[in-house]
Tab-separated table of C-alpha atoms in Angstrom:
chain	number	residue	atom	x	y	z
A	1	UNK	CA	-6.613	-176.405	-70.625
A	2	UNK	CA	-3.700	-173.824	-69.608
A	3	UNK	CA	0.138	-174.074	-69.513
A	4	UNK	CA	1.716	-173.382	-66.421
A	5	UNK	CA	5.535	-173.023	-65.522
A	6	UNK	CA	6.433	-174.986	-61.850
A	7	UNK	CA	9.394	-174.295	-59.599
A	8	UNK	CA	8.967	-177.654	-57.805
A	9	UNK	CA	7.575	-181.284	-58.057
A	10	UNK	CA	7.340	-183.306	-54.913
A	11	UNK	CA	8.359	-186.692	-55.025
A	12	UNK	CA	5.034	-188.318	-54.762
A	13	UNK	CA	5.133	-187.857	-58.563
A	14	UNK	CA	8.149	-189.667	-59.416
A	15	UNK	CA	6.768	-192.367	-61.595
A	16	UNK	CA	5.138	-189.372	-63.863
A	17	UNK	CA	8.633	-188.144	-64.925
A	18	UNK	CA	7.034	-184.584	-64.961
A	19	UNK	CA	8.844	-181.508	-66.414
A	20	UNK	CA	8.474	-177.950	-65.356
A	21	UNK	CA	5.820	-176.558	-68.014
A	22	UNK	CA	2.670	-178.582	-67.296
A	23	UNK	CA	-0.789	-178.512	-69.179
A	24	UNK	CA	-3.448	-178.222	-66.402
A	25	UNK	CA	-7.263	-178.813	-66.395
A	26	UNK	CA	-9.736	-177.272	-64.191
A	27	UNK	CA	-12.168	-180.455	-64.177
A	28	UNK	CA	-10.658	-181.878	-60.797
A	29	UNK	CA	-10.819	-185.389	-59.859
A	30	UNK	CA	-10.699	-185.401	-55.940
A	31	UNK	CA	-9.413	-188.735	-55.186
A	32	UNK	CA	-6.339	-190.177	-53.615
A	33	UNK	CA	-3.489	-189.763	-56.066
A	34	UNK	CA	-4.489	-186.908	-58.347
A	35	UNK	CA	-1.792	-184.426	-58.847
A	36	UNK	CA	-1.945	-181.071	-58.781
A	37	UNK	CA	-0.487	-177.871	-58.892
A	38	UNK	CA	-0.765	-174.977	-56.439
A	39	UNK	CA	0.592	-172.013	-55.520
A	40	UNK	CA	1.965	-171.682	-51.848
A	41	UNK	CA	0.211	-168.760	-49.287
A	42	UNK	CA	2.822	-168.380	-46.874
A	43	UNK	CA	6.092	-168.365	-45.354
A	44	UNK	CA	7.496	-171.137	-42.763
A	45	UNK	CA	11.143	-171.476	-40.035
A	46	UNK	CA	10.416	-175.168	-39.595
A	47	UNK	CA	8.986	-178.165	-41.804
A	48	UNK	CA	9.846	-175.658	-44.853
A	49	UNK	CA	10.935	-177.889	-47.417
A	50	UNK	CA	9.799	-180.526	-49.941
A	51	UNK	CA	11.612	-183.328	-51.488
A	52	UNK	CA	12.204	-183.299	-55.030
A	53	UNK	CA	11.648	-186.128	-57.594
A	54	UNK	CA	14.807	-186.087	-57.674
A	55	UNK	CA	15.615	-186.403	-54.143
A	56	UNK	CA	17.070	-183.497	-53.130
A	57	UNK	CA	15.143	-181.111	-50.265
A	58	UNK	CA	14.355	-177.862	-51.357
A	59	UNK	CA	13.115	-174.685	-49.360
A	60	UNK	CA	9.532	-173.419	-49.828
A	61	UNK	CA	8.428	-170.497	-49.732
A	62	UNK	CA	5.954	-168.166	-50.112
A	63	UNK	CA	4.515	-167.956	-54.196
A	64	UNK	CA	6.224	-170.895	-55.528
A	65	UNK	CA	4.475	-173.165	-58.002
A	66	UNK	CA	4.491	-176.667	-56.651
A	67	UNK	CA	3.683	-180.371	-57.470
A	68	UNK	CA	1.963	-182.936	-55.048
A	69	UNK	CA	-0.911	-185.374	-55.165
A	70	UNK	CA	-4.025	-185.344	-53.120
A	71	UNK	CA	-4.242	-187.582	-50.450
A	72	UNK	CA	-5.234	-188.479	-46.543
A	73	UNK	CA	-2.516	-188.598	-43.888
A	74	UNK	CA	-3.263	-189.857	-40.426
A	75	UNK	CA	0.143	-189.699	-38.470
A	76	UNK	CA	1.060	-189.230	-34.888
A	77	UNK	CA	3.707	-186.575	-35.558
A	78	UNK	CA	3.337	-184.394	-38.255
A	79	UNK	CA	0.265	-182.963	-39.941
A	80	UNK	CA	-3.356	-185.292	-40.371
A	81	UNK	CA	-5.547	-184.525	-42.916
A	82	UNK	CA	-8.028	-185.932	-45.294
A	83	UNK	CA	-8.975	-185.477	-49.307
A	84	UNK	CA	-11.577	-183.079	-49.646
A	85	UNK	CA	-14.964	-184.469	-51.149
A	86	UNK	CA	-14.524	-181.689	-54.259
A	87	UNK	CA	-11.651	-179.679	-55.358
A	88	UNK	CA	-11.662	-176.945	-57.906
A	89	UNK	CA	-9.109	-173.750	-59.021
A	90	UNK	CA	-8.925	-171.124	-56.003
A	91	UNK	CA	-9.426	-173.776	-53.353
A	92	UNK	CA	-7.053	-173.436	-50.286
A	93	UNK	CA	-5.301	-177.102	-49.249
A	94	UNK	CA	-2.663	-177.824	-47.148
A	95	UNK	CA	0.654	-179.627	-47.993
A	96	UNK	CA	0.605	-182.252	-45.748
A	97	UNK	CA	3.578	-183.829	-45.722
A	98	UNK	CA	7.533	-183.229	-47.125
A	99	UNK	CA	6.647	-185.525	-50.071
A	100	UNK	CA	3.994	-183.199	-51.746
A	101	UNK	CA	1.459	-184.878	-50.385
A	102	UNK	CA	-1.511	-182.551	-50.284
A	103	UNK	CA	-5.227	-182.452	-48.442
A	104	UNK	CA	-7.207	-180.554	-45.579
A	105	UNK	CA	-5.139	-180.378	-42.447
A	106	UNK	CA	-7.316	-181.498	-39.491
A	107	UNK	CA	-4.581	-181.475	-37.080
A	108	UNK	CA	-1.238	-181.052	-36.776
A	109	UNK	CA	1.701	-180.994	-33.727
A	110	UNK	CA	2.769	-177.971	-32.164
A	111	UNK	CA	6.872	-178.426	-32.839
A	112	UNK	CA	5.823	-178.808	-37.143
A	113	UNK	CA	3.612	-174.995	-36.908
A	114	UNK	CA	1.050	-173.853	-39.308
A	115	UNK	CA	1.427	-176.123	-42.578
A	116	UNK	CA	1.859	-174.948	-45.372
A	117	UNK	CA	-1.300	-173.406	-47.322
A	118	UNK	CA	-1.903	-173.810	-51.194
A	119	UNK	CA	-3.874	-172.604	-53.980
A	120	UNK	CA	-4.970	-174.554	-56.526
A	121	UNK	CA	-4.692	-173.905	-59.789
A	122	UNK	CA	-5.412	-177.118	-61.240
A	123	UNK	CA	-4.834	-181.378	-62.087
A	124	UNK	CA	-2.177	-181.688	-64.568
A	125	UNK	CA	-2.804	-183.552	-67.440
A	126	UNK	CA	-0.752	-186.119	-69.095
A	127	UNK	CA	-0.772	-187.349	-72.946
A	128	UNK	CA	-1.348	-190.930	-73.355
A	129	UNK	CA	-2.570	-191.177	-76.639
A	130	UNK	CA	-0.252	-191.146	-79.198
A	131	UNK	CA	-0.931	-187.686	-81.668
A	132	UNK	CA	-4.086	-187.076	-79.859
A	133	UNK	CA	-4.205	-184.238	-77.611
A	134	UNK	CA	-6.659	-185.755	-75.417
A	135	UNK	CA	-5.457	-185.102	-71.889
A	136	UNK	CA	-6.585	-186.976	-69.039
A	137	UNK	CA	-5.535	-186.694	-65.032
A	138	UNK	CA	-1.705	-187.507	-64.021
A	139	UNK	CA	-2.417	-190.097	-60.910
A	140	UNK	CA	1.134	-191.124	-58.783
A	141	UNK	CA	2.833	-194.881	-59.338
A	142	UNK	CA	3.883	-196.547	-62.044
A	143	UNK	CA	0.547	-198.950	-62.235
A	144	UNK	CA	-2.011	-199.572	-60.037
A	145	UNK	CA	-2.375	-201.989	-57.400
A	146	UNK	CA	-3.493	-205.551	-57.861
A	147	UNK	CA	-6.098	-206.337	-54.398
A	148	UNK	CA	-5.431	-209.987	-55.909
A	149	UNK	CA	-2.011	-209.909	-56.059
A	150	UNK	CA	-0.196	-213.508	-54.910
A	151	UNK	CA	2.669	-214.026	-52.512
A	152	UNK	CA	5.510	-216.091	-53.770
A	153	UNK	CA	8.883	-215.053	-51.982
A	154	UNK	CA	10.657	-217.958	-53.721
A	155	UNK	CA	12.259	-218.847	-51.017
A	156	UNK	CA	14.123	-216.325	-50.382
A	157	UNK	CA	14.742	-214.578	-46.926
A	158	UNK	CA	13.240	-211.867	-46.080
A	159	UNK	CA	13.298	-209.321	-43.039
A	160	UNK	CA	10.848	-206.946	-41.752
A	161	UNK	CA	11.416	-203.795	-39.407
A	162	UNK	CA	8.335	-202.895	-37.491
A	163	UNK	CA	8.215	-200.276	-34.835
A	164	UNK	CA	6.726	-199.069	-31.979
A	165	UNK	CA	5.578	-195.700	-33.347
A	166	UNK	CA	6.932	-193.088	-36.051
A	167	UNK	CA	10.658	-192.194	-35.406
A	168	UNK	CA	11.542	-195.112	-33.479
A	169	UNK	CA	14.826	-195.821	-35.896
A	170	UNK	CA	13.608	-198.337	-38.139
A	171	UNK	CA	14.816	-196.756	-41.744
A	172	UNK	CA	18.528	-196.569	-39.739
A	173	UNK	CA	18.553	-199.961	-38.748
A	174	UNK	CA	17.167	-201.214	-41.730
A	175	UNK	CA	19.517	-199.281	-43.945
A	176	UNK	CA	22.320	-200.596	-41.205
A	177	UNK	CA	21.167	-204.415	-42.291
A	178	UNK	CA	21.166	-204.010	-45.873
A	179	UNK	CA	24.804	-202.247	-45.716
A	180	UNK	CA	26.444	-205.099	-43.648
A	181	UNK	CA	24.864	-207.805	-45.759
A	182	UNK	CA	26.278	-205.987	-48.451
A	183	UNK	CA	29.315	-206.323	-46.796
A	184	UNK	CA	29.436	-209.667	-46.003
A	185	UNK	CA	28.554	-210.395	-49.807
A	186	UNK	CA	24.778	-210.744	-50.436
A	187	UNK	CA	22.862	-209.351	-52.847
A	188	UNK	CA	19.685	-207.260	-50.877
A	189	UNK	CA	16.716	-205.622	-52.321
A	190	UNK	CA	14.912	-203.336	-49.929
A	191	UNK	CA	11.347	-201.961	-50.052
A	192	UNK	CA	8.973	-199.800	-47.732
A	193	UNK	CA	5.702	-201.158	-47.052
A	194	UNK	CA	3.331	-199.154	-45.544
A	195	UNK	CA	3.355	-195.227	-44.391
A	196	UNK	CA	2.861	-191.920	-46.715
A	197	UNK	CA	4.530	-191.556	-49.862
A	198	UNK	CA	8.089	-190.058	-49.294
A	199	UNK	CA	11.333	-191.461	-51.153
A	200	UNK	CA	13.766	-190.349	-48.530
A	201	UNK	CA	14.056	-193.887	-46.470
A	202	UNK	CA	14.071	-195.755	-49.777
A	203	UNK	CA	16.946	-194.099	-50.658
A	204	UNK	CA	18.907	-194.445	-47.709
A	205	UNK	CA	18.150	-198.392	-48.366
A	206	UNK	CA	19.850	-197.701	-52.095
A	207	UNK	CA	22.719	-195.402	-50.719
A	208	UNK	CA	23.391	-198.422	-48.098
A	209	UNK	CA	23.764	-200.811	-50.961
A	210	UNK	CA	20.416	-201.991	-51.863
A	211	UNK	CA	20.187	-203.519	-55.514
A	212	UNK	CA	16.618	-202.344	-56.239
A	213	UNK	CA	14.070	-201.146	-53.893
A	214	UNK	CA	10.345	-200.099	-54.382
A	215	UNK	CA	7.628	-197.989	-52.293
A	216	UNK	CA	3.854	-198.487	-52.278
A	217	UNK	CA	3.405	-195.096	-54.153
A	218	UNK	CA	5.047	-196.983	-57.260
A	219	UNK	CA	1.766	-198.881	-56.847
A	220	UNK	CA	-0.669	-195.983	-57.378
A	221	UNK	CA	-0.953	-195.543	-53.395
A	222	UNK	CA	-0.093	-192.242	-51.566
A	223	UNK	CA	-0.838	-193.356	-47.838
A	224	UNK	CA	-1.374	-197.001	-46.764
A	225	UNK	CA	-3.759	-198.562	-44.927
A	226	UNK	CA	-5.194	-201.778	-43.539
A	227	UNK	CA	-7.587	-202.080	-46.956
A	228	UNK	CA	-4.283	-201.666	-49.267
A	229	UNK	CA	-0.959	-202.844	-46.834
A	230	UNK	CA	-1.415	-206.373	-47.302
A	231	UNK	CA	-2.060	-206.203	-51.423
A	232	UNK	CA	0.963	-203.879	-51.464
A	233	UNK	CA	3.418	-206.115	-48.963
A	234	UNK	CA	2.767	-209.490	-51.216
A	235	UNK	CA	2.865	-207.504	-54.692
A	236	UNK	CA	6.463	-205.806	-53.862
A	237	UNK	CA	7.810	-208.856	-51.534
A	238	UNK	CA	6.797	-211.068	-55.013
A	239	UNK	CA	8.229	-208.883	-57.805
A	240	UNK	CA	11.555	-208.475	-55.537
A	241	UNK	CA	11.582	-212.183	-55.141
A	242	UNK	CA	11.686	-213.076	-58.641
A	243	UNK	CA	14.791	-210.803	-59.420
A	244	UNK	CA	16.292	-214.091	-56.999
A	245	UNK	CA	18.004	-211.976	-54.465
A	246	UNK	CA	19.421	-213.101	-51.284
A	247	UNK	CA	17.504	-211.587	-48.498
A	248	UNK	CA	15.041	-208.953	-48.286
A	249	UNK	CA	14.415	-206.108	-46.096
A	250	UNK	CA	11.428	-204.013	-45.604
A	251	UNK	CA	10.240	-201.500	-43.669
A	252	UNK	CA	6.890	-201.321	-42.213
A	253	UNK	CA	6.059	-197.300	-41.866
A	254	UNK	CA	4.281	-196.028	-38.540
A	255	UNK	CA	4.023	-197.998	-35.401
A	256	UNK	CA	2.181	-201.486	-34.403
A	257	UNK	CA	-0.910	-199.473	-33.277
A	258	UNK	CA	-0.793	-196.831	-36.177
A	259	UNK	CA	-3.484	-196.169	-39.007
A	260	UNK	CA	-0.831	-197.122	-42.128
A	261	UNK	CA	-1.997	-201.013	-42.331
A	262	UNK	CA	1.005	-202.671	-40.507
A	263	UNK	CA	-1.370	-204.370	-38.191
A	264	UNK	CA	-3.850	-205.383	-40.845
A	265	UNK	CA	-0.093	-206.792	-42.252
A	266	UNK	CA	0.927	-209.089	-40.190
A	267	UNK	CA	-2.085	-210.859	-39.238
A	268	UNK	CA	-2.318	-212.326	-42.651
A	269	UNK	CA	-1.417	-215.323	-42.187
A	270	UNK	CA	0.759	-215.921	-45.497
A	271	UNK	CA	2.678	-213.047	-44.971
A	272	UNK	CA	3.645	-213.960	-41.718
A	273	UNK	CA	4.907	-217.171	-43.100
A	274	UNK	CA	7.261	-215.492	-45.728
A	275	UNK	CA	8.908	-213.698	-42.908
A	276	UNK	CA	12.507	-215.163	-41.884
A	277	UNK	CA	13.196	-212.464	-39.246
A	278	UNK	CA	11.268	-209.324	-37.477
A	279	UNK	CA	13.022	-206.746	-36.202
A	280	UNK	CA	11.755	-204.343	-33.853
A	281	UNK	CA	12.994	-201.281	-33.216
A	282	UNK	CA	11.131	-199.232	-29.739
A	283	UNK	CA	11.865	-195.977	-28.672
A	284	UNK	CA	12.534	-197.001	-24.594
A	285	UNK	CA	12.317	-200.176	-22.576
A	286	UNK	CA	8.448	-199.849	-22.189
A	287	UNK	CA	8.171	-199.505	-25.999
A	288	UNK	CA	10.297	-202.368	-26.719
A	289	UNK	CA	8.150	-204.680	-23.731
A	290	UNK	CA	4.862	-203.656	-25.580
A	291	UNK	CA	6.038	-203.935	-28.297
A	292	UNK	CA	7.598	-207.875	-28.113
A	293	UNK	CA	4.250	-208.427	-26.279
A	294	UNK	CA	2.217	-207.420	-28.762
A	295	UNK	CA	4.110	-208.827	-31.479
A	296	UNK	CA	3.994	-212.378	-29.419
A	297	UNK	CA	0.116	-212.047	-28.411
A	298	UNK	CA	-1.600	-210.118	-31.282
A	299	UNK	CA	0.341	-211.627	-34.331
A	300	UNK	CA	2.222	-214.476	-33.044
A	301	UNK	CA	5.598	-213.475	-33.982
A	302	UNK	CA	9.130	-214.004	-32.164
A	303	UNK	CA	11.314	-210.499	-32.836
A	304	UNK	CA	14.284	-211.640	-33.381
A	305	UNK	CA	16.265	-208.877	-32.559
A	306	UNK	CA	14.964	-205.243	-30.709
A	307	UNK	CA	16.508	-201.964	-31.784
A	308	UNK	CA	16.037	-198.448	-31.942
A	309	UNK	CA	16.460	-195.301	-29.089
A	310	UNK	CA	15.978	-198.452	-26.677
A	311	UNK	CA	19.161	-199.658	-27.253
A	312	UNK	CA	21.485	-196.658	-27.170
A	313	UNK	CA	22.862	-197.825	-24.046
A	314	UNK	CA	24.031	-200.878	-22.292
A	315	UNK	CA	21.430	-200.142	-19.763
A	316	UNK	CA	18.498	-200.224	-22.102
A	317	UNK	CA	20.496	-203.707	-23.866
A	318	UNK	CA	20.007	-205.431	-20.467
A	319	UNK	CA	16.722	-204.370	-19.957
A	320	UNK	CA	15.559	-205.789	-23.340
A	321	UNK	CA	17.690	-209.054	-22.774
A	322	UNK	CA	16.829	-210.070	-19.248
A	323	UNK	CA	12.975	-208.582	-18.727
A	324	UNK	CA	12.053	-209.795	-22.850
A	325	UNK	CA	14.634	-212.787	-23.769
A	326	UNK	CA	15.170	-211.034	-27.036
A	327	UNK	CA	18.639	-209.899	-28.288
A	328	UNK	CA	19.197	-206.218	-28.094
A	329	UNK	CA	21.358	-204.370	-30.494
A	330	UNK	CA	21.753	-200.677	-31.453
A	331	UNK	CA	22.228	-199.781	-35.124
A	332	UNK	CA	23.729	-196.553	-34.680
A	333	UNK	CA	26.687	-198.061	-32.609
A	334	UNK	CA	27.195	-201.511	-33.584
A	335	UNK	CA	25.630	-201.109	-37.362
A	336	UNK	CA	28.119	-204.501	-38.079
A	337	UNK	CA	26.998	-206.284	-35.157
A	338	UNK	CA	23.219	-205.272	-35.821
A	339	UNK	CA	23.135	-206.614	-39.192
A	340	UNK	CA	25.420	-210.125	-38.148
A	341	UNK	CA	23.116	-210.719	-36.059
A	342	UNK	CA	20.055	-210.681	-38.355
A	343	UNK	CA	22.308	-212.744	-41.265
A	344	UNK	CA	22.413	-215.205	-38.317
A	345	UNK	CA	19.069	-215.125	-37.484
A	346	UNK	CA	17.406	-215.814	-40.796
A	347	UNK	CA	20.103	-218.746	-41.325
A	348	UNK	CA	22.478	-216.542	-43.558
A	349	UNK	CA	25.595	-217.220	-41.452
A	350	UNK	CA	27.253	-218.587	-44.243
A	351	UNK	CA	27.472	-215.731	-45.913
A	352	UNK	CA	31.234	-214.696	-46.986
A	353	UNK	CA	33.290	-212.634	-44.322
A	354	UNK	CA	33.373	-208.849	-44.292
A	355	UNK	CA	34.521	-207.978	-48.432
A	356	UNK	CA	37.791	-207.558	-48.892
A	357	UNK	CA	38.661	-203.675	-48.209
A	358	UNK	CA	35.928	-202.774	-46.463
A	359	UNK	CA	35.685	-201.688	-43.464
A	360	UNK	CA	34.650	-202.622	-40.291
């Protein structure tokens, strides 16, 4: 066991409320959700920062001492990577993504570069047992998931964003809903189901007026998939639910077709039934048609509502409206009109008029 000073903790290891002199251990676990510290190789000019625990972005660079958590990322922009099968000091891994996620890069796009490279130095250790210094591995989340977990939404509303790929606009439109139902006097709680642990879209969903939100790495789980998306969707969708809200929203990271679980999400049958309203939100008219296709088809679900880049003209509005026979709206230019439309989808039309003094 060594001490070690850190300049920065990623975000993935929020729940651990770590400080900046750590105890580290050189008996590595490597599994999903281990953190570690290591020291970073080189210098980037783009994808060069990494989101605090606190949520601010900070620069990286070249010898700092950072924070992440081991674990796979299979996204279509961005870096990939997997956990390597053993992991000990002096090993060279990758950051793979902004929230300290960390791994073996298998591939990456050309506009992100090189990724970052890291040394590691070792897993940090936490204390759990009370005047014992018996140290044991610091894993992300707050508790681990239940694979058992039930589904009881208690009635209350809930709406899911689901896109057409990464980047198609779904945290904007889903922070867009929660601030006009805000607005019009409901109480919203807000959680993302499915992606790779970052805290930034969660806390636009908070900054837009959310009471409480939650992310599947509070659950012990750095990237989602289609083993771990459905436990995750019916553990967060229940605990919100009993706080006795009135409506949900949540985000469903990645695209229809991605590797994140969103798929393996909606064809569960009692999932689907706790959903009021889908929105999704398509990057162009061809997105949006395979997309309302696929939801119809493959999970036999009626979007109510299509936004995103599809949307960002009156051109692409008609499109959706007259080829799909699904409302179109854009959240970027009609955020009020985006999110009255949803209240009136899921039946919350009785909600009280825009709050006094706020504006339109």
């Amino acid at each position: 066991m060594k001490s070690v000073v850190v300049d920065k903790v990623g975000s993935v290891t929020q729940a651990c409320a770590l400080g900046q002199e750590l105890r580290l251990s050189s008996e590595i676990p490597a599994e999903e959700g281990v953190i570690v510290v290591a020291e970073v190789l080189n210098n980037k000019s783009s994808y060069n920062t990494l989101e605090l625990a606190s949520g601010r972005m900070a620069k990286v660079v070249k010898g700092d001492i950072v924070v992440g958590a081991l674990g796979p990322r299979r996204a279509l922009f961005g870096y990939s990577g997997h956990v390597p099968s053993a992991l000990k000091p002096g090993d060279v891994i990758q950051m793979l993504n902004i929230g300290g996620v960390m791994g073996i890069c298998d591939s990456a796009t050309a506009d992100k570069g090189k990724p970052f490279d890291c040394r590691v130095l070792g897993v940090v250790l936490q204390f759990p047992y009370l005047g014992e210094r018996i140290g044991i591995p610091a894993r992300v989340g707050y508790r681990a998931l239940d694979f058992n977990a039930p589904l009881d939404t208690r009635g209350v509303p809930v709406v899911a964003l689901a896109g057409t790929c990464m980047e198609s606009g779904k945290t904007a439109a889903a922070a867009a809903i929660v601030a006009r139902m805000r607005h019009r006097g409901l109480i919203v709680d807000a959680f993302k189901a499915t992606g790779v642990s970052l805290r930034r879209d969660i806390l636009a969903f908070e900054d837009a007026g959310a009471r409480r939100t939650m992310i599947f790495t509070d659950l012990g789980v750095v990237t989602t998939t289609g083993r771990t998306g459905p436990a995750l969707t019916r553990t967060m969708l229940t605990e919100l639910s009993a706080g006795k809200p009135d409506a949900i929203v949540f985000e469903l990271g990645d695209g229809l077709l991605g590797t994140y679980g969103v798929d393996a999400i909606l064809e569960c049958e009692d999932i689907r039934r706790a959903l009021t309203g889908v929105v999704l939100s398509a990057n162009d008219p061809v997105a949006a048609w395979g997309g309302v296709k696929l939801l119809r088809e493959r999970f036999f679900v009626e979007p109510c509502l299509v936004t995103g880049p599809s949307t960002d003209n009156q051109v692409g509005v008609e499109i959706i409206e007259t080829q799909m026979g699904v409302a179109a709206c854009n959240a970027m230019t009609d955020a009020a009109g985006l999110g009255d439309a949803v209240i009136a989808a899921i039946g919350l039309s009785t909600a009280t008029p825009l709050a006094a003094g706020a504006a339109e």
